[in-house]
Coordinates of C-alpha atoms and ligand atoms in Angstrom, one line a residue:
X1 CA 1.6 53.0 99.0
X2 CA -1.3 53.9 96.7
X3 CA -0.7 54.6 93.0
X4 CA -1.1 58.3 93.1
X5 CA 1.0 58.7 96.2
X6 CA 3.7 56.5 94.6
X7 CA 3.8 58.5 91.5
X8 CA 3.7 61.8 93.4
X9 CA 6.6 60.6 95.7
X10 CA 8.8 59.9 92.7
X11 CA 8.1 63.3 91.1
X12 CA 8.3 65.2 94.4
X13 CA 11.6 63.7 95.5
X14 CA 13.2 64.5 92.1
X15 CA 12.0 68.1 92.2
X16 CA 13.1 68.5 95.8
X17 CA 16.7 67.5 94.7
X18 CA 16.6 69.7 91.6
X19 CA 15.4 72.7 93.7
X20 CA 18.2 72.1 96.2
X21 CA 20.7 72.4 93.4
X22 CA 18.9 75.4 91.9
X23 CA 18.9 77.2 95.2
X24 CA 22.6 76.4 95.8
X25 CA 23.7 77.8 92.4
X26 CA 21.1 80.5 91.7
X27 CA 19.4 81.4 95.0
X28 CA 20.9 84.9 94.9
X29 CA 19.5 85.8 91.4
X30 CA 16.8 88.5 91.4
X31 CA 13.4 87.5 90.0
X32 CA 12.1 91.0 90.1
X33 CA 12.2 94.4 91.8
X34 CA 9.4 95.8 93.9
X35 CA 8.1 99.3 93.5
X36 CA 6.3 101.5 96.0
X37 CA 3.2 101.2 93.8
X38 CA 3.3 97.4 94.2
X39 CA 3.7 97.6 98.0
X40 CA 0.7 99.9 98.3
X41 CA -1.5 98.4 95.6
X42 CA -2.0 94.8 96.4
X43 CA 1.5 93.4 95.5
X44 CA 0.6 92.9 91.9
X45 CA 3.1 91.0 89.7
X46 CA 5.7 90.4 92.5
X47 CA 7.2 87.0 91.9
X48 CA 7.7 85.6 95.3
X49 CA 5.9 82.3 95.6
X50 CA 6.3 78.8 94.1
X51 CA 3.1 77.1 93.0
X52 CA 3.3 73.8 91.0
X53 CA -0.3 72.9 89.8
X54 CA -1.0 75.8 87.5
X55 CA 0.3 79.1 86.0
X56 CA -1.6 82.1 84.8
X57 CA -0.6 84.1 81.7
X58 CA -2.2 87.6 81.4
X59 CA -3.3 87.0 77.8
X60 CA -3.6 83.2 77.4
X61 CA -5.3 82.6 80.8
X62 CA -4.8 79.7 83.1
X63 CA -2.7 76.6 82.2
X64 CA -2.8 73.6 84.4
X65 CA 0.6 71.9 84.2
X66 CA 0.9 73.5 80.8
X67 CA -2.5 72.5 79.5
X68 CA -5.1 75.3 78.6
X69 CA -8.8 74.9 79.5
X70 CA -9.5 74.0 75.9
X71 CA -6.9 71.3 75.8
X72 CA -8.1 69.9 79.1
X73 CA -11.7 69.7 77.8
X74 CA -10.5 67.5 75.0
X75 CA -7.8 65.4 76.7
X76 CA -8.8 64.7 80.3
X77 CA -10.7 61.4 80.8
X78 CA -14.5 61.5 80.9
X79 CA -17.3 59.2 82.2
X80 CA -18.8 56.9 79.6
X81 CA -20.5 59.1 76.9
X82 CA -19.5 62.1 79.0
X83 CA -19.1 65.5 77.3
X84 CA -16.9 67.2 79.8
X85 CA -13.7 66.2 81.8
X86 CA -13.7 64.4 85.2
X87 CA -12.3 66.7 87.9
X88 CA -10.7 63.6 89.3
X89 CA -8.4 63.5 86.2
X90 CA -7.5 67.1 86.7
X91 CA -6.5 66.4 90.3
X92 CA -4.2 63.6 89.1
X93 CA -2.7 66.0 86.5
X94 CA -2.1 68.7 89.1
X95 CA -0.5 66.2 91.5
X96 CA 1.8 64.5 89.0
X97 CA 2.2 66.8 86.0
X98 CA 1.0 63.9 83.7
X99 CA -2.3 63.5 82.0
X100 CA -4.0 60.5 83.6
X101 CA -5.3 57.5 81.8
X102 CA -9.0 56.8 82.2
X103 CA -8.1 54.0 84.8
X104 CA -6.1 56.5 86.8
X105 CA -8.9 59.1 86.9
X106 CA -11.3 56.3 87.9
X107 CA -8.9 55.2 90.6
X108 CA -9.1 58.7 92.1
X109 CA -12.9 58.6 91.9
X110 CA -13.1 55.2 93.7
X111 CA -10.6 56.4 96.3
X112 CA -12.7 59.5 97.1
X113 CA -15.8 57.3 97.4
X114 CA -14.1 55.2 100.0
X115 CA -13.2 58.3 102.0
X116 CA -16.5 60.2 101.5
X117 CA -18.3 59.4 104.8
X118 CA -18.9 62.6 106.8
X119 CA -18.8 62.3 110.7
X120 CA -22.1 63.0 112.4
X121 CA -20.7 65.9 114.4
X122 CA -20.2 67.9 111.2
X123 CA -24.0 67.7 110.4
X124 CA -24.8 68.4 114.1
X125 CA -22.6 71.5 114.0
X126 CA -24.4 72.7 110.8
X127 CA -27.8 72.0 112.4
X128 CA -26.9 74.2 115.3
X129 CA -26.6 77.2 112.9
X130 CA -29.6 79.2 111.6
X131 CA -30.6 78.0 108.1
X132 CA -30.2 81.6 106.8
X133 CA -26.5 81.6 107.8
X134 CA -24.6 82.4 104.5
X135 CA -23.7 79.1 102.8
X136 CA -20.1 80.1 102.6
X137 CA -20.0 80.6 106.4
X138 CA -21.5 77.1 106.8
X139 CA -19.1 75.6 104.4
X140 CA -16.0 77.1 106.0
X141 CA -17.2 76.0 109.5
X142 CA -18.0 72.5 108.3
X143 CA -14.5 72.2 106.9
X144 CA -13.0 73.4 110.1
X145 CA -15.2 71.1 112.2
X146 CA -13.6 68.1 110.3
X147 CA -10.3 69.1 111.7
X148 CA -11.0 66.7 114.6
X149 CA -9.9 63.9 112.2
X150 CA -6.7 65.5 111.0
X151 CA -4.0 62.9 110.5
X152 CA -1.4 65.7 109.9
X153 CA -2.2 67.3 113.3
X154 CA -2.1 64.0 115.1
X155 CA 1.1 62.9 113.6
X156 CA 2.7 66.3 114.2
X157 CA 1.7 65.9 117.8
X158 CA 3.4 62.5 117.9
X159 CA 6.6 64.0 116.5
X160 CA 6.6 63.1 112.8
X161 CA 9.7 64.2 110.9
X162 CA 9.8 66.8 108.1
X163 CA 10.1 64.2 105.4
X164 CA 6.7 62.7 106.5
X165 CA 4.8 66.0 106.3
X166 CA 3.6 65.6 102.7
X167 CA 2.3 62.1 103.3
X168 CA 0.1 63.2 106.2
X169 CA -1.0 66.3 104.2
X170 CA -1.9 64.0 101.3
X171 CA -4.1 61.7 103.5
X172 CA -5.9 64.7 105.0
X173 CA -6.4 66.4 101.6
X174 CA -7.8 63.2 100.0
X175 CA -10.1 62.7 102.9
X176 CA -11.3 66.3 102.8
X177 CA -11.8 66.5 99.1
X178 CA -13.8 63.2 99.2
X179 CA -16.2 64.7 101.8
X180 CA -16.8 68.1 100.2
X181 CA -19.6 67.3 97.8
X182 CA -21.7 65.6 100.6
X183 CA -21.1 68.6 103.0
X184 CA -21.7 71.2 100.3
X185 CA -24.9 69.5 99.1
X186 CA -26.1 69.1 102.7
X187 CA -25.7 72.9 103.2
X188 CA -27.7 73.5 100.0
X189 CA -30.6 71.3 101.0
X190 CA -30.8 72.5 104.6
X191 CA -30.6 76.2 103.5
X192 CA -33.0 76.0 100.5
X193 CA -35.0 72.7 100.6
X194 CA -36.2 72.4 104.2
X195 CA -33.5 69.9 105.0
X196 CA -34.9 67.4 102.5
X197 CA -31.6 65.6 101.8
X198 CA -30.7 63.3 99.0
X199 CA -28.5 60.3 99.7
X200 CA -25.3 59.9 97.7
X201 CA -25.3 57.6 94.7
X202 CA -22.2 55.5 94.9
X203 CA -22.4 54.6 91.2
X204 CA -21.6 58.2 90.2
X205 CA -18.3 60.0 89.9
X206 CA -17.3 62.9 92.3
X207 CA -18.9 65.7 90.2
X208 CA -21.9 63.7 89.0
X209 CA -22.7 62.6 92.6
X210 CA -22.5 66.2 93.8
X211 CA -24.9 67.3 91.1
X212 CA -27.2 64.4 92.1
X213 CA -27.1 65.3 95.8
X214 CA -27.9 69.0 95.0
X215 CA -31.1 67.7 93.4
X216 CA -32.1 70.9 91.7
X217 CA -32.3 69.4 88.2
X218 CA -33.3 66.0 86.7
X219 CA -31.5 67.0 83.5
X220 CA -28.4 64.8 83.1
X221 CA -26.7 67.8 81.5
X222 CA -26.6 69.4 85.0
X223 CA -24.1 66.6 85.9
X224 CA -22.1 67.4 82.8
X225 CA -22.1 71.1 83.7
X226 CA -21.0 70.3 87.2
X227 CA -18.0 68.3 85.8
X228 CA -17.0 71.3 83.7
X229 CA -17.6 73.8 86.5
X230 CA -15.5 71.8 89.0
X231 CA -12.7 71.5 86.5
X232 CA -12.4 75.1 85.4
X233 CA -12.6 76.7 88.9
X234 CA -10.0 74.3 90.5
X235 CA -6.9 76.5 90.4
X236 CA -5.7 79.9 89.2
X237 CA -2.0 79.9 90.2
X238 CA -0.9 80.8 93.7
X239 CA -1.4 84.5 94.0
X240 CA -5.2 84.7 94.1
X241 CA -6.7 85.4 97.5
X242 CA -8.1 81.9 98.2
X243 CA -5.0 80.1 97.0
X244 CA -2.7 82.5 98.8
X245 CA -4.7 82.3 102.0
X246 CA -4.6 78.5 102.0
X247 CA -0.9 78.5 101.2
X248 CA 0.0 81.1 103.9
X249 CA -1.9 79.2 106.6
X250 CA -0.5 75.9 105.4
X251 CA 3.0 77.3 105.7
X252 CA 2.6 77.6 109.5
X253 CA 2.1 73.8 109.4
X254 CA -1.6 74.2 110.2
X255 CA -3.2 71.1 108.7
X256 CA -5.3 71.1 105.5
X257 CA -8.6 71.7 107.3
X258 CA -7.4 74.9 108.9
X259 CA -5.8 75.9 105.6
X260 CA -8.7 75.3 103.3
X261 CA -11.1 76.9 105.7
X262 CA -9.0 80.0 105.5
X263 CA -8.9 79.8 101.7
X264 CA -12.7 79.5 101.6
X265 CA -13.0 82.6 103.8
X266 CA -11.0 84.5 101.2
X267 CA -13.1 83.1 98.4
X268 CA -16.2 84.6 100.2
X269 CA -15.2 88.1 99.3
X270 CA -17.1 90.0 96.6
X271 CA -13.9 91.0 94.8
X272 CA -13.1 87.3 94.5
X273 CA -15.3 84.2 94.5
X274 CA -18.5 85.9 95.7
X275 CA -18.5 87.8 92.5
X276 CA -20.5 84.9 91.0
X277 CA -23.4 85.5 93.3
X278 CA -23.1 89.3 92.8
X279 CA -23.4 88.9 89.0
X280 CA -26.7 87.2 89.1
X281 CA -28.0 89.4 91.9
X282 CA -27.1 92.4 89.8
X283 CA -28.8 91.0 86.6
X284 CA -31.9 90.0 88.5
X285 CA -32.2 93.5 90.1
X286 CA -31.8 95.0 86.6
X287 CA -34.6 92.8 85.2
X288 CA -36.8 93.8 88.1
X289 CA -36.0 97.5 87.8
X290 CA -36.5 97.6 84.0
X291 CA -39.5 95.3 84.1
X292 CA -38.2 93.1 81.2
X293 CA -35.7 90.3 80.7
X294 CA -35.1 91.5 77.1
X295 CA -33.6 95.0 77.8
X296 CA -32.5 97.1 74.9
X297 CA -28.8 98.0 74.5
X298 CA -29.5 101.5 75.7
X299 CA -31.3 100.2 78.8
X300 CA -28.3 97.9 79.6
X301 CA -25.8 100.8 79.1
X302 CA -27.9 103.1 81.4
X303 CA -28.0 100.4 84.1
X304 CA -24.2 99.8 83.9
X305 CA -23.6 103.5 84.1
X306 CA -25.9 103.9 87.1
X307 CA -24.1 101.1 88.9
X308 CA -20.8 102.8 88.3
X309 CA -22.1 106.2 89.3
X310 CA -23.1 104.7 92.7
X311 CA -19.4 103.9 93.2
X312 CA -19.9 100.2 92.7
X313 CA -17.9 97.8 90.5
X314 CA -19.5 95.8 87.6
X315 CA -19.4 92.3 89.0
X316 CA -17.8 89.6 86.8
X317 CA -15.7 92.1 84.9
X318 CA -12.0 92.9 85.4
X319 CA -9.1 90.9 86.8
X320 CA -5.9 91.5 88.7
X321 CA -3.8 89.5 86.3
X322 CA -5.8 88.7 83.1
X323 CA -5.8 91.2 80.3
X324 CA -8.1 89.3 77.8
X325 CA -11.5 87.6 78.2
X326 CA -11.1 84.8 80.7
X327 CA -10.9 81.4 78.9
X328 CA -13.0 80.0 81.8
X329 CA -15.8 82.4 80.7
X330 CA -15.3 81.3 77.1
X331 CA -15.5 77.6 78.0
X332 CA -18.8 78.2 79.8
X333 CA -20.1 80.2 76.9
X334 CA -19.2 77.4 74.5
X335 CA -21.1 75.0 76.8
X336 CA -24.2 77.3 76.7
X337 CA -23.9 77.8 72.9
X338 CA -24.0 74.0 72.4
X339 CA -26.5 72.9 75.0
X340 CA -28.7 75.9 76.0
X341 CA -31.0 77.6 73.6
X342 CA -32.8 80.9 74.1
X343 CA -32.3 81.4 77.8
X344 CA -33.1 85.0 78.7
X345 CA -30.4 85.3 81.4
X346 CA -27.8 83.6 79.3
X347 CA -28.7 86.0 76.5
X348 CA -28.2 89.0 78.8
X349 CA -24.8 87.7 79.9
X350 CA -23.8 87.4 76.2
X351 CA -25.0 90.9 75.4
X352 CA -23.1 92.3 78.4
X353 CA -19.9 91.0 76.8
X354 CA -20.3 93.6 74.0
X355 CA -21.7 96.4 76.1
X356 CA -19.6 96.4 79.4
X357 CA -16.0 96.5 78.1
X358 CA -16.2 99.8 76.1
X359 CA -17.9 101.5 79.1
X360 CA -15.2 100.2 81.5
X361 CA -12.5 101.2 79.0
X362 CA -13.9 104.8 78.9
X363 CA -13.3 105.1 82.6
X364 CA -9.6 105.2 81.8
X365 CA -8.5 103.3 84.9
X366 CA -9.7 99.7 84.5
X367 CA -6.8 97.6 83.4
X368 CA -8.9 94.7 82.1
X369 CA -12.4 95.5 80.8
X370 CA -13.2 91.9 79.9
X371 CA -15.4 89.3 81.7
X372 CA -13.9 86.9 84.2
X373 CA -15.1 83.4 85.1
X374 CA -17.8 84.7 87.4
X375 CA -19.6 86.6 84.7
X376 CA -21.0 83.5 83.2
X377 CA -21.4 80.7 85.8
X378 CA -24.6 82.0 87.5
X379 CA -26.5 82.1 84.3
X380 CA -25.8 78.4 83.6
X381 CA -26.8 77.5 87.2
X382 CA -30.0 79.5 86.9
X383 CA -30.8 77.6 83.6
X384 CA -30.7 74.3 85.5
X385 CA -33.0 75.6 88.3
X386 CA -30.4 76.7 90.8
X387 CA -31.8 80.1 91.6
X388 CA -30.3 80.5 95.1
X389 CA -27.4 82.6 94.1
X390 CA -26.0 83.0 97.7
X391 CA -25.0 79.3 97.3
X392 CA -22.9 79.8 94.1
X393 CA -19.6 80.5 95.8
X394 CA -19.8 77.1 97.6
X395 CA -19.7 75.4 94.2
X396 CA -16.6 77.4 93.5
X397 CA -15.1 76.4 96.8
X398 CA -15.6 72.7 96.3
X399 CA -13.6 73.0 93.0
X400 CA -11.0 75.4 94.4
X401 CA -10.1 72.8 97.1
X402 CA -8.6 70.6 94.3
X403 CA -6.0 73.1 93.3
X404 CA -5.1 74.6 96.7
X405 CA -4.8 71.2 98.4
X406 CA -2.7 69.7 95.6
X407 CA -0.4 72.8 95.9
X408 CA -0.4 72.3 99.7
X409 CA 0.8 68.7 99.3
X410 CA 3.6 69.9 96.9
X411 CA 4.6 72.7 99.4
X412 CA 5.0 70.1 102.2
X413 CA 7.0 67.8 99.9
X414 CA 9.3 70.5 98.7
X415 CA 9.9 71.6 102.3
X416 CA 8.5 75.1 101.9
X417 CA 9.1 77.2 105.0
X418 CA 6.9 79.5 107.0
X419 CA 5.8 82.4 104.7
X420 CA 6.8 85.8 106.2
X421 CA 7.1 88.8 103.8
X422 CA 8.3 92.1 105.2
X423 CA 5.8 95.0 105.8
X424 CA 6.6 98.7 106.2
X425 CA 4.7 101.7 107.6
X426 CA 3.8 104.6 105.3
X427 CA 6.2 106.7 107.5
X428 CA 9.1 104.2 106.8
X429 CA 8.4 104.5 103.0
X430 CA 8.7 108.3 103.2
X431 CA 11.9 108.0 105.3
X432 CA 13.3 105.6 102.7
X433 CA 12.6 108.2 100.0
X434 CA 14.1 111.0 101.9
X435 CA 17.3 109.0 102.6
X436 CA 17.5 108.0 99.0
X437 CA 17.1 111.6 97.8
X438 CA 19.8 112.7 100.2
X439 CA 22.1 109.9 99.1
X440 CA 21.4 110.8 95.4
X441 CA 22.2 114.5 96.0
X442 CA 25.4 113.6 97.8
X443 CA 26.5 111.4 94.9
X444 CA 25.7 114.2 92.4
X445 CA 27.7 116.8 94.4
X446 CA 30.8 114.6 94.7
Ligands
HAX1 N1 -16.1 97.7 87.6 C1 -15.8 99.0 87.9 N2 -14.5 99.4 88.2 C2 -13.6 98.5 88.1 C3 -13.8 97.2 87.7 C4 -15.1 96.8 87.4 N3 -15.5 95.6 87.1 N4 -12.6 96.5 87.7 C5 -11.7 97.4 88.1 N5 -12.3 98.6 88.4 C6 -11.6 99.8 88.9 C7 -11.0 99.4 90.3 O1 -12.0 99.4 91.3 C8 -10.0 100.5 90.4 O2 -10.6 101.7 90.8 P1 -9.9 102.7 91.8 O3 -8.6 103.1 91.2 O4 -10.9 103.8 91.9 O5 -9.8 102.0 93.1 C9 -9.4 100.6 89.0 O6 -10.5 100.1 88.1 C10 -8.2 99.9 88.7 O7 -8.4 98.5 89.0 P2 -7.6 97.4 88.2 O8 -6.2 97.6 88.5 O9 -8.1 97.3 86.8 O10 -8.1 96.0 89.0 P3 -7.6 95.4 90.3 O11 -6.5 94.5 90.0 O12 -7.4 96.5 91.4 O13 -8.9 94.6 90.8 C11 -10.8 93.1 90.5 C12 -9.3 93.4 90.2 C13 -11.1 91.8 90.0 C14 -10.9 93.2 92.1 C15 -11.6 94.2 89.9 O14 -11.5 94.1 88.5 C16 -13.1 94.1 90.3 O15 -13.5 94.7 91.3 N6 -14.0 93.4 89.5 C17 -15.3 93.2 89.8 C18 -15.5 92.1 90.9 C19 -15.2 90.7 90.3 O16 -15.7 90.4 89.2 N7 -14.3 89.9 90.9 C20 -14.0 88.6 90.5 C21 -12.6 88.5 89.9 C22 -12.2 87.1 89.4 C23 -12.1 86.2 90.6 O17 -11.3 86.3 91.5 N8 -13.0 85.3 90.7 O18 -13.1 84.6 91.8

């Protein structure tokens, strides 16, 4: 058994036993009530899912196994002379709950290198699609096409027992994560660089090699940015759409390929991961419309108000859970403050931070007027020459795979059942209210 699997098995078995006791003694205790508002308006704040790798606080932001983004930036292992964490170390942390040593992070890196070869039929499938197919469509289909190699599906077919699920899920997840940079870079090069592909560099780590294969920048800082990017986008607890979609599909015992492909499809929505492309598209359209990349504050305000008056959202602002500026935005801003000087798009992003929130606040309905992770990422990518904004969400997806697949392995190890919440019709809600009113009236009269 490999060292990560060994450590995971110990932790998972212990938690499985603890949870058994917890459910025996406290399973009937209510975590929260559900209001009609919550049922109609996207199930906000309903505590009804167990997710081990990370937890989101409305004010503090995301914590991976208790560690904030800032703490991770200073304590996760790095490559020699590296300035940002290795995502491999974050995966170890999400899987085990313990910060890895440098050797352990490198073990993950080496393991993923061994598993990184992509079968030819995946490239053939991609080549059968028009090059202008949205990169997220290509990404999702490439992940799905790898399903031919699913160990989980094969073993299930052969009759594996429930206690073996997590092991097969682990093997598939490790194989899948290992292949994602190659697949994602292939999609980038075929879509935007005439299929002029760049071979992997086996001396590089997972994030560094992805940056190398993208090939949009010779600046070594792009590899550094990619390590940061792949770390901060990895997980955002279980309720967000990409995580929840992966979790839901996994709960049917669909294998990791089906599950991640579903999660990627959810990430492709403009209210979720696609917001990173929308932000840059919106800023570039503004620059074109105003004829300047140094707009005045009044010009920025007018443009924001015009967007709102057309019934559109301001991309990169707002959040379903967060109620403060997103620490993932702040981390990217710190990166830019340290390494990027006088970039016009970065400067616009920073100025929007002061101009957008009061305008959103004045609408009187927006619960969080602050920027989220997507408000900043595109400006950094543009700075390093990646102008093809329709690709941005694929980068997000490569990172998000780490969290949702780690959570999937945990779900199988903890014996999580099929997810199946209850739905109601609008008519049934009205009937429920009528019955309740009648019962209340009867109580009062007696
Ligand atoms: N611009 C304009 N209006 C906004 C807004 C924004 N950025 N954010 C919220 N609102 C509006 C909502 O559309 C809603 O309006 P209606 O009542 O007329 O429908 C109202 O304010 C209340 O919404 P909310 O409760 O504050 O926010 P929700 O939980 O419903 O939605 C969203 C959260 C992230 C979807 C929302 O803030 C939004 O659309 N933001 C812009 C898109 C975006 O940046 N998405 C990325 C989010 C982070 C993420 O998942 N990254 O992957």
